[in-house]
Coordinates of C-alpha atoms in Angstrom, one line a residue:
X177 CA 21.0 -2.0 10.2
X178 CA 21.3 -1.7 6.5
X179 CA 23.9 0.1 4.5
X180 CA 24.2 3.8 5.1
X181 CA 24.9 4.4 1.4
X182 CA 22.7 4.6 -1.7
X183 CA 23.0 1.6 -3.9
X184 CA 22.9 2.1 -7.7
X185 CA 23.5 -1.2 -9.5
X186 CA 21.8 -2.9 -12.4
X187 CA 19.9 -6.1 -11.7
X188 CA 18.7 -7.5 -8.4
X189 CA 20.0 -6.3 -5.1
X190 CA 22.3 -8.8 -3.4
X191 CA 19.9 -9.6 -0.6
X192 CA 17.0 -10.3 -2.9
X193 CA 19.1 -12.5 -5.1
X194 CA 20.2 -14.6 -2.1
X195 CA 16.6 -14.8 -0.8
X196 CA 15.2 -15.8 -4.2
X197 CA 17.8 -18.5 -4.6
X198 CA 16.9 -20.0 -1.2
X199 CA 13.3 -19.8 -2.1
X200 CA 13.9 -22.0 -5.2
X201 CA 14.6 -25.0 -3.0
X202 CA 11.3 -24.7 -1.2
X203 CA 9.5 -24.2 -4.6
X204 CA 11.0 -27.4 -5.9
X205 CA 9.7 -29.3 -2.9
X206 CA 6.3 -27.8 -3.3
X207 CA 6.2 -28.7 -7.0
X208 CA 7.1 -32.2 -6.2
X209 CA 4.1 -32.4 -3.8
X210 CA 2.0 -31.1 -6.6
X211 CA 3.2 -33.9 -8.8
X212 CA 5.5 -31.7 -10.9
X213 CA 9.0 -33.1 -11.1
X214 CA 11.5 -30.4 -12.1
X215 CA 15.3 -29.9 -11.6
X216 CA 14.8 -26.1 -11.9
X217 CA 12.0 -24.1 -10.4
X218 CA 10.0 -21.8 -12.7
X219 CA 9.5 -18.3 -11.2
X220 CA 5.9 -17.7 -10.4
X221 CA 4.6 -14.3 -9.2
X222 CA 1.3 -13.6 -7.6
X223 CA -0.1 -10.1 -8.0
X224 CA -2.9 -8.5 -6.0
X225 CA -4.7 -5.4 -7.3
X226 CA -6.0 -2.4 -5.4
X227 CA -9.6 -2.0 -4.2
X228 CA -9.6 -0.9 -0.6
X229 CA -11.1 -3.2 2.0
X230 CA -12.6 -5.4 -0.8
X231 CA -9.1 -6.1 -2.1
X232 CA -7.7 -6.5 1.5
X233 CA -10.3 -9.2 2.3
X234 CA -10.3 -10.9 -1.1
X235 CA -6.5 -11.0 -1.3
X236 CA -6.5 -12.7 2.2
X237 CA -8.9 -15.3 0.8
X238 CA -6.7 -15.9 -2.3
X239 CA -3.6 -16.3 -0.1
X240 CA -5.4 -18.6 2.3
X241 CA -6.8 -20.9 -0.4
X242 CA -3.5 -21.0 -2.3
X243 CA -1.8 -22.1 0.9
X244 CA -4.5 -24.7 1.5
X245 CA -4.1 -26.1 -2.0
X246 CA -0.3 -26.2 -1.8
X247 CA 0.1 -23.5 -4.5
X248 CA 1.5 -20.7 -2.4
X249 CA 4.6 -22.7 -1.6
X250 CA 5.4 -22.8 -5.3
X251 CA 5.3 -19.0 -5.6
X252 CA 8.6 -17.0 -5.7
X253 CA 7.2 -13.4 -5.6
X254 CA 4.1 -11.8 -4.0
X255 CA 3.4 -8.2 -5.1
X256 CA 0.6 -5.9 -4.3
X257 CA -1.0 -2.5 -4.9
X258 CA -3.1 -0.6 -2.4
X259 CA -5.6 -2.8 -0.5
X260 CA -3.7 -6.0 -1.4
X261 CA -0.6 -4.7 0.3
X262 CA -2.5 -4.7 3.6
X263 CA -3.3 -8.4 3.1
X264 CA 0.2 -9.4 1.9
X265 CA 1.9 -7.6 4.8
X266 CA -0.4 -9.4 7.2
X267 CA 0.8 -12.7 5.9
X268 CA 4.3 -11.9 7.1
X269 CA 3.4 -10.3 10.4
X270 CA 1.6 -13.6 11.1
X271 CA 4.6 -15.7 10.0
X272 CA 2.7 -17.2 7.2
X273 CA 0.1 -18.8 9.5
X274 CA -3.1 -18.5 7.5
X275 CA -5.3 -20.0 10.2
X276 CA -4.1 -17.3 12.6
X277 CA -4.6 -14.7 9.9
X278 CA -8.2 -15.7 9.2
X279 CA -8.9 -15.9 12.9
X280 CA -7.5 -12.4 13.3
X281 CA -9.7 -11.2 10.4
X282 CA -12.8 -12.7 12.0
X283 CA -11.9 -11.1 15.3
X284 CA -11.4 -7.6 13.8
X285 CA -14.7 -7.6 11.9
X286 CA -16.8 -9.3 14.6
X287 CA -16.7 -6.2 16.6
X288 CA -17.2 -2.5 15.9
X289 CA -14.1 -1.4 17.7
X290 CA -11.4 1.0 16.8
X291 CA -8.9 2.5 19.2
X292 CA -9.3 6.1 18.3
X293 CA -7.2 7.3 21.2
X294 CA -4.2 5.2 20.1
X295 CA -4.6 6.2 16.5
X296 CA -4.9 9.9 17.4
X297 CA -1.8 9.6 19.6
X298 CA 0.2 8.1 16.8
X299 CA -0.9 10.9 14.4
X300 CA 0.0 13.6 16.9
X301 CA 3.5 11.9 17.3
X302 CA 3.9 11.8 13.5
X303 CA 3.0 15.5 13.2
X304 CA 6.2 16.3 15.1
X305 CA 8.2 15.2 12.1
X306 CA 9.4 17.8 9.6
X307 CA 8.0 15.6 6.8
X308 CA 4.5 15.1 8.1
X309 CA 1.9 14.9 5.4
X310 CA -1.7 13.8 4.8
X311 CA -0.3 10.3 4.4
X312 CA 0.4 10.2 8.1
X313 CA -3.1 11.3 8.9
X314 CA -4.5 8.9 6.3
X315 CA -2.5 6.0 7.7
X316 CA -3.3 6.4 11.4
X317 CA -6.8 7.9 11.3
X318 CA -8.4 6.4 8.1
X319 CA -6.7 3.1 7.1
X320 CA -6.4 2.0 10.7
X321 CA -10.1 2.5 11.1
X322 CA -10.8 0.7 7.8
X323 CA -8.7 -2.3 8.7
X324 CA -9.3 -2.1 12.5
X325 CA -5.7 -2.6 13.2
X326 CA -2.6 -0.5 13.9
X327 CA 0.5 -2.7 13.2
X328 CA 3.7 -1.3 14.8
X329 CA 6.1 -3.7 13.2
X330 CA 8.4 -2.9 10.3
X331 CA 9.2 -4.2 6.9
X332 CA 12.6 -5.1 8.0
X333 CA 11.0 -7.5 10.6
X334 CA 10.0 -9.7 7.6
X335 CA 13.5 -10.5 6.6
X336 CA 13.9 -13.8 8.5
X337 CA 11.3 -16.0 6.7
X338 CA 12.1 -14.3 3.4
X339 CA 15.9 -14.9 3.8
X340 CA 15.2 -18.5 4.8
X341 CA 13.1 -18.9 1.7
X342 CA 10.0 -20.2 3.7
X343 CA 7.8 -17.4 2.3
X344 CA 7.7 -15.7 -1.1
X345 CA 9.7 -12.5 -1.7
X346 CA 7.2 -9.6 -1.2
X347 CA 7.1 -6.4 -3.2
X348 CA 4.9 -3.5 -2.3
X349 CA 4.2 -0.8 -4.9
X350 CA 4.0 2.9 -4.9
X351 CA 4.6 5.7 -7.4
X352 CA 6.4 9.0 -7.3
X353 CA 3.6 11.6 -7.5
X354 CA 6.0 14.4 -8.6
X355 CA 6.5 12.3 -11.8
X356 CA 2.8 12.1 -12.6
X357 CA 3.1 14.4 -15.6
X358 CA 5.8 12.1 -17.1
X359 CA 3.6 9.2 -16.4
X360 CA 0.6 10.8 -18.1
X361 CA 2.7 11.8 -21.1
X362 CA 5.0 8.8 -21.6
X363 CA 4.2 6.2 -18.9
X364 CA 7.7 6.8 -17.6
X365 CA 9.2 3.8 -15.9
X366 CA 10.9 6.0 -13.3
X367 CA 7.5 6.7 -11.8
X368 CA 7.4 3.3 -10.1
X369 CA 8.8 2.9 -6.6
X370 CA 9.0 -0.4 -4.7
X371 CA 9.4 -1.5 -1.1
X372 CA 10.7 -4.9 0.1
X373 CA 12.0 -6.2 3.4
X374 CA 15.5 -5.2 2.3
X375 CA 15.2 -2.1 0.3
X376 CA 13.2 0.8 -1.1
X377 CA 13.8 2.6 -4.3
X378 CA 13.4 3.1 -8.1
X379 CA 13.8 -0.2 -10.0
X380 CA 14.0 1.5 -13.3
X381 CA 17.1 3.4 -12.1
X382 CA 18.5 0.5 -10.0
X383 CA 18.6 3.0 -7.2
X384 CA 17.8 1.8 -3.7
X385 CA 18.3 2.6 -0.1
X386 CA 18.2 0.1 2.8
X387 CA 14.6 -0.2 4.1
X388 CA 15.8 0.7 7.6
X389 CA 17.0 4.1 6.2
X390 CA 13.9 4.9 4.1
X391 CA 12.9 8.3 5.3
X392 CA 16.4 9.2 6.5
X393 CA 18.2 12.2 5.0
X394 CA 20.8 11.6 2.3
X395 CA 23.0 13.9 0.4
X396 CA 25.4 13.0 -2.4
X397 CA 24.7 9.3 -1.7
X398 CA 25.7 9.4 1.9
X399 CA 23.5 9.3 5.0
X400 CA 23.6 12.6 6.8
X401 CA 20.7 12.2 9.3
X402 CA 19.1 9.0 10.6
X403 CA 15.3 8.8 11.1
X404 CA 13.6 5.8 12.7
X405 CA 12.2 3.2 10.2
X406 CA 8.6 3.9 9.4
X407 CA 6.1 1.4 10.8
X408 CA 3.8 -0.8 8.8
X409 CA 0.8 1.4 9.7
X410 CA 2.4 4.3 7.9
X411 CA 3.5 2.3 4.9
X412 CA 0.0 0.8 4.5
X413 CA -1.3 4.3 4.4
X414 CA 1.2 5.3 1.8
X415 CA 0.5 2.2 -0.3
X416 CA -3.3 2.6 0.0
X417 CA -3.7 6.4 -0.2
X418 CA -6.0 6.4 -3.2
X419 CA -9.3 4.8 -2.1
X420 CA -11.0 7.3 -4.3
X421 CA -10.4 10.5 -6.2
X422 CA -9.2 13.7 -4.5
X423 CA -12.8 14.6 -3.5
X424 CA -13.4 11.2 -1.9
X425 CA -10.1 11.4 0.0
X426 CA -10.8 15.0 1.1
X427 CA -14.2 13.9 2.5
X428 CA -12.6 11.1 4.5
X429 CA -10.1 13.5 6.0
X430 CA -12.7 16.1 6.9
X431 CA -14.9 13.5 8.4
X432 CA -12.1 12.5 10.7
X433 CA -11.4 16.1 11.6
X434 CA -15.1 16.5 12.3
X435 CA -15.1 13.5 14.5
X436 CA -12.5 15.1 16.7
X437 CA -15.1 17.6 17.7
X438 CA -17.2 14.9 19.4
X439 CA -14.5 12.9 21.3
X440 CA -15.3 11.5 24.6
X441 CA -13.4 12.8 27.6
X442 CA -11.6 9.5 28.2
X443 CA -10.2 9.7 24.7
X444 CA -8.8 13.1 25.3
X445 CA -7.3 12.0 28.6
X446 CA -5.6 9.1 26.9
X447 CA -4.3 11.2 24.1
X448 CA -3.4 14.7 25.3
X449 CA -1.8 15.7 28.6
X450 CA -3.6 18.5 30.6
X451 CA -6.8 17.7 28.7
X452 CA -9.1 18.2 31.6
X453 CA -10.0 21.8 30.8
X454 CA -9.6 21.9 27.0
X455 CA -13.3 22.0 26.3
X456 CA -14.4 24.7 24.0
X457 CA -11.0 26.2 23.8
X458 CA -10.1 23.4 21.3
X459 CA -13.5 22.3 20.0
X460 CA -14.7 25.7 18.9
X461 CA -11.6 26.8 17.0
X462 CA -11.2 23.3 15.5
X463 CA -14.8 23.7 14.2
X464 CA -14.1 27.1 12.8
X465 CA -10.9 25.7 11.1
X466 CA -12.7 22.8 9.6
X467 CA -15.5 25.0 8.3
X468 CA -13.1 27.4 6.8
X469 CA -11.3 24.6 5.0
X470 CA -14.5 23.1 3.8
X471 CA -15.4 26.5 2.2
X472 CA -12.1 26.0 0.3
X473 CA -10.9 29.4 1.4
X474 CA -8.4 30.6 -1.2
X475 CA -4.8 30.3 -0.4
X476 CA -3.1 33.7 -0.5
X477 CA 0.3 34.2 -2.0
X478 CA 3.1 36.3 -0.5
X479 CA 5.2 38.8 -2.6
X480 CA 7.5 36.0 -3.8
X481 CA 4.6 34.0 -5.2
X482 CA 4.7 31.3 -2.5
X483 CA 1.5 30.1 -0.7
X484 CA 0.8 32.2 2.4
X485 CA -0.9 30.4 5.2
X486 CA -0.6 33.2 7.8
X487 CA -4.3 33.4 8.2
X488 CA -4.3 29.8 9.4
X489 CA -1.2 30.1 11.5
X490 CA -2.4 33.2 13.2
X491 CA -5.8 31.7 14.0
X492 CA -4.3 28.6 15.5
X493 CA -1.6 30.5 17.5
X494 CA -4.3 32.8 19.0
X495 CA -6.3 29.9 20.4
X496 CA -3.2 27.9 21.3
X497 CA -2.1 30.8 23.5
X498 CA -5.5 31.0 25.1
X499 CA -5.7 27.3 25.8
X500 CA -2.2 27.0 27.3
X501 CA -2.5 30.0 29.6
X502 CA -5.5 28.3 31.3
X503 CA -4.1 24.8 31.6
X504 CA -3.3 23.2 34.9
X505 CA 0.0 21.4 35.5
X506 CA 0.1 17.7 34.4
X507 CA -1.5 15.3 36.8
X508 CA -0.7 12.0 35.0
X509 CA 2.2 10.7 32.9
X510 CA 2.5 13.5 30.4
X511 CA 5.5 11.9 28.8
X512 CA 3.4 9.2 27.2
X513 CA 1.0 11.8 25.6
X514 CA 1.2 14.8 23.4
X515 CA 0.8 18.2 25.0
X516 CA -2.1 20.5 24.1
X517 CA 0.4 22.4 21.9
X518 CA 1.3 19.1 20.2
X519 CA -2.3 18.6 19.4
X520 CA -2.8 22.0 18.0
X521 CA 0.4 21.7 16.0
X522 CA -1.0 18.4 14.5
X523 CA -4.2 20.2 13.5
X524 CA -2.3 23.1 12.0
X525 CA 0.0 20.8 10.0
X526 CA -2.9 18.7 8.9
X527 CA -4.8 21.7 7.7
X528 CA -1.9 23.1 5.8
X529 CA -1.2 19.8 4.1
X530 CA -4.9 19.6 3.2
X531 CA -4.7 23.1 1.7
X532 CA -1.6 22.1 -0.3
X533 CA -2.9 18.6 -0.9
X534 CA 0.5 17.2 0.2
X535 CA 0.9 13.4 0.4
X536 CA 3.8 11.0 1.0
X537 CA 6.5 13.5 1.8
X538 CA 9.9 11.9 2.5
X539 CA 13.5 12.8 2.1
X540 CA 14.9 12.1 -1.4
X541 CA 17.8 9.7 -0.9
X542 CA 19.0 10.6 -4.5
X543 CA 19.4 14.3 -3.6
X544 CA 22.6 15.7 -5.1
X545 CA 23.7 12.1 -6.1
X546 CA 26.4 12.4 -8.7
X547 CA 25.5 9.0 -10.2
X548 CA 22.1 10.1 -11.4
X549 CA 22.1 11.9 -14.7
X550 CA 18.5 12.8 -14.6
X551 CA 18.4 16.1 -12.6
X552 CA 14.7 15.6 -12.0
X553 CA 15.6 12.8 -9.7
X554 CA 18.6 14.3 -8.0
X555 CA 17.6 18.0 -7.6
X556 CA 14.6 17.4 -5.4
X557 CA 15.0 17.5 -1.6
X558 CA 11.9 15.5 -1.1
X559 CA 9.8 12.7 -2.8
X560 CA 6.1 12.5 -2.6
X561 CA 5.1 8.8 -2.8
X562 CA 1.5 7.7 -3.3
X563 CA -0.7 4.7 -4.1
X564 CA 0.5 3.0 -7.3
X565 CA -3.2 2.5 -8.3
X566 CA -3.1 6.0 -9.6
X567 CA -0.9 4.7 -12.4
X568 CA -1.8 1.0 -12.9
X569 CA -4.0 -0.7 -10.3
X570 CA -1.8 -3.8 -10.1
X571 CA 2.0 -4.2 -9.9
X572 CA 2.8 -5.6 -13.3
X573 CA 5.7 -3.1 -13.8
X574 CA 7.5 -4.4 -10.8
X575 CA 7.6 -8.1 -11.9
X576 CA 8.0 -7.7 -15.6
X577 CA 11.7 -6.4 -15.7
X578 CA 13.8 -9.3 -17.0
X579 CA 16.1 -9.1 -14.0
X580 CA 13.4 -10.9 -12.0
X581 CA 13.0 -13.6 -14.6
X582 CA 9.3 -14.3 -13.9
X583 CA 7.9 -17.1 -16.1
X584 CA 4.3 -17.2 -14.9
X585 CA 2.1 -14.4 -13.4
X586 CA -1.1 -15.1 -11.5
X587 CA -2.9 -11.7 -11.6
X588 CA -5.8 -11.5 -9.1
X589 CA -8.0 -8.5 -10.0
X590 CA -10.2 -7.2 -7.2
X591 CA -11.6 -4.2 -9.1
X592 CA -15.3 -3.4 -8.7
X593 CA -15.3 -2.0 -12.3
X594 CA -13.8 -3.3 -15.5
X595 CA -11.5 -6.2 -14.4
X596 CA -9.5 -5.8 -17.6
X597 CA -8.5 -2.2 -17.2
X598 CA -5.3 -3.3 -15.6
X599 CA -4.5 -5.5 -18.6
X600 CA -5.2 -2.5 -21.0
X601 CA -3.0 -0.2 -19.0
X602 CA -0.2 -2.7 -18.7
X603 CA -0.3 -3.5 -22.4
X604 CA 0.1 0.2 -23.2
X605 CA 2.9 0.5 -20.7
X606 CA 4.8 -2.5 -22.1
X607 CA 4.3 -1.4 -25.7
X608 CA 5.9 2.0 -25.0
X609 CA 8.9 0.4 -23.4
X610 CA 9.2 -2.7 -25.6
X611 CA 8.6 -5.1 -22.7
X612 CA 7.2 -8.5 -23.7
X613 CA 3.6 -8.8 -22.6
X614 CA 0.7 -10.8 -24.1
X615 CA -1.4 -8.7 -26.5
X616 CA -5.1 -9.0 -26.5
X617 CA -7.3 -7.3 -29.0
X618 CA -9.4 -4.4 -27.6
X619 CA -12.6 -5.9 -29.0
X620 CA -11.9 -9.1 -27.1
X621 CA -11.3 -7.3 -23.8
X622 CA -14.5 -5.4 -24.3
X623 CA -16.4 -8.6 -24.9
X624 CA -14.8 -10.3 -21.8
X625 CA -15.6 -7.3 -19.6
X626 CA -19.3 -7.6 -20.2
X627 CA -19.5 -11.1 -18.7
X628 CA -16.1 -12.0 -17.2
X629 CA -15.2 -15.6 -16.5
X630 CA -13.1 -16.6 -13.5
X631 CA -9.8 -17.2 -15.3
X632 CA -8.1 -16.0 -18.6
X633 CA -4.8 -17.3 -19.8
X634 CA -2.9 -14.8 -21.8
X635 CA 0.2 -15.8 -23.8
X636 CA 2.6 -13.9 -26.1
X637 CA 5.4 -15.0 -28.4
X638 CA 7.9 -14.1 -25.6
X639 CA 7.7 -13.1 -22.0
X640 CA 5.7 -14.6 -19.1
X641 CA 2.3 -16.3 -19.3
X642 CA -0.3 -14.2 -17.5
X643 CA -3.3 -15.9 -15.8
X644 CA -5.9 -13.2 -15.0
X645 CA -8.6 -13.8 -12.3
X646 CA -11.5 -11.4 -12.0
X647 CA -12.9 -11.4 -8.5
X648 CA -16.5 -10.9 -9.6
X649 CA -17.2 -13.3 -12.5
X650 CA -20.1 -15.2 -14.1
X651 CA -18.7 -18.6 -12.9
X652 CA -19.1 -17.6 -9.3
X653 CA -21.6 -14.8 -9.3
X654 CA -23.8 -15.8 -12.2
X655 CA -25.9 -12.8 -13.3
X656 CA -25.4 -11.0 -10.0
X657 CA -22.0 -9.4 -10.7
X658 CA -23.4 -5.8 -10.4
X659 CA -25.0 -6.7 -7.0
X660 CA -21.7 -8.1 -5.7
X661 CA -19.9 -4.9 -6.9
X662 CA -22.4 -2.7 -5.2
X663 CA -22.2 -4.6 -1.9
X664 CA -18.4 -4.3 -1.9
X665 CA -18.1 -0.8 -3.3
X666 CA -14.5 0.6 -2.9
X667 CA -15.9 3.6 -0.9
X668 CA -18.0 1.5 1.4
X669 CA -17.5 2.6 5.0
X670 CA -15.5 0.3 7.3
X671 CA -18.4 0.4 9.8
X672 CA -20.6 -1.5 7.4
X673 CA -18.2 -4.4 7.1
X674 CA -19.6 -6.8 9.6
X675 CA -18.6 -10.4 9.8
X676 CA -21.7 -11.4 7.7
X677 CA -20.4 -9.1 5.0
X678 CA -16.8 -10.3 5.2
X679 CA -17.5 -14.1 5.0
X680 CA -19.1 -14.2 1.6
X681 CA -16.3 -12.2 0.0
X682 CA -13.6 -14.3 1.6
X683 CA -15.4 -17.5 0.4
X684 CA -15.8 -16.1 -3.1
X685 CA -12.0 -15.3 -3.4
X686 CA -11.2 -18.8 -2.2
X687 CA -13.6 -20.4 -4.6
X688 CA -11.9 -18.6 -7.5
X689 CA -8.6 -20.2 -6.6
X690 CA -10.0 -23.7 -5.9
X691 CA -12.0 -23.9 -9.1
X692 CA -9.0 -22.9 -11.2
X693 CA -6.4 -25.1 -9.4
X694 CA -6.0 -27.5 -12.4
X695 CA -5.4 -24.6 -14.8
X696 CA -2.8 -23.1 -12.5
X697 CA -1.0 -26.5 -12.1
X698 CA -1.0 -27.0 -15.9
X699 CA 0.6 -23.6 -16.5
X700 CA 3.2 -24.2 -13.7
X701 CA 4.0 -27.5 -15.4
X702 CA 4.2 -25.8 -18.8
X703 CA 6.5 -23.1 -17.4
X704 CA 8.9 -25.7 -16.0
X705 CA 8.9 -27.5 -19.4
X706 CA 9.3 -24.4 -21.5
X707 CA 12.0 -22.6 -19.6
X708 CA 14.0 -25.6 -18.5
X709 CA 13.7 -28.0 -21.5
X710 CA 17.0 -29.7 -20.6
X711 CA 15.5 -30.8 -17.4
X712 CA 12.2 -31.9 -18.8
X713 CA 9.6 -31.7 -16.1
X714 CA 8.2 -35.2 -15.8
X715 CA 4.6 -34.9 -14.7
X716 CA 2.7 -37.3 -12.7
X717 CA -1.1 -37.2 -12.7
X718 CA -2.9 -33.9 -12.8
X719 CA -4.7 -33.4 -9.5

């Protein structure tokens, strides 16, 4: 169990500092195997962009090939946004075993299976929480279907290999959606939020809480009510909650609500106690509810100007009462299932959250904290955390702070559109905050984006070297980049991802690493020589 207090300190958290130091020993051994002799290990960070299932599968391919080529062992940090976080987290739940990870991927996409009953049961359980939001629904009913898995482990379970230094230190990105106006206006650093196996918090403020207490209730820096640590399924939903714009997400949600109207009887029996005679008493009102929301019925306001959802509450209460009055007593293990009223409460809460468009609700651990001067951060009872791709579709802001001392960044861009949009956005962000980052002329970026190569090496006068790898590039795809992009569109339904669709994408991502291995080794060697000149990195042959 982590500390029950909020930590506000500059620099790295103690646990990360220790883990990174231990990782250095493993990196040095890896560099030696790669024929790079160094007394001090340069800090290399691998970044994975967002891009839904495309990013998930391509990032797995990148990690697998980097492991195969001996490169992953020379990496200190792994950081991801959206779909890449699903892949990175899988690396740790499989203890770094890439063969097992690829076998699991093949297994998941060789069958058209999704345990709807289990996902629905998890969602109904989540709806009992006071902080239930669309993120819960999205995590258990959408992302679990996209990835065909429902991991129940936790971030804190990743501590062992990280603390031993056998795997890179992982960082998972999100942003504070309440600060979107500040981001749009000034690219506020406080917008960014990070998760690691040890902590969750705002790196710009140096304000963190133990990962085991993320979601618990704090006041004035002290823990006042403990909530269970959120599982990886929920966190994946939070990190990957922006597969599309609001309209695309809304359609995903309503599609799933619509699917509930056609559930087989065995799914109901596995999910809801006393489900034998639910029948039309649930289906018909649920249909009316879904239709009313799709018509975007206006939300009324009460006299105080607050949204009034009485129309929705009254409708649901009426048919809840009707259903419960006609139910028989439980005939099988009701403790393991939700009751009919639990199900109806889940529908009611989901509908209200959809009307309010409420995502990522969690207790604000900085609430009433005296050490935070910014009242915007300490006056809110809740945070609303969402996909960092809504700001920048790759986690540059989390590895660029000087406290992490990153020397070389390998940026894998899995975008279906312009693969340099993340470079543009990061350049603007760094310019505003005087953070060293390689500058590239806009005209050159425009030229590159028309026919992207597989690797670009960006260097500035100071700061880390950035190697940028577009997934779809002329080296691997020739003149068929548009066809590849269409095949692996971000909004492509999970049902269309068969093994025959997955394999070429996995192979493409691997090839991009393999074909650029010499360039990566050269920049690793250069980083060792540049940042540790007193311990000149004696190179053997370039392999």
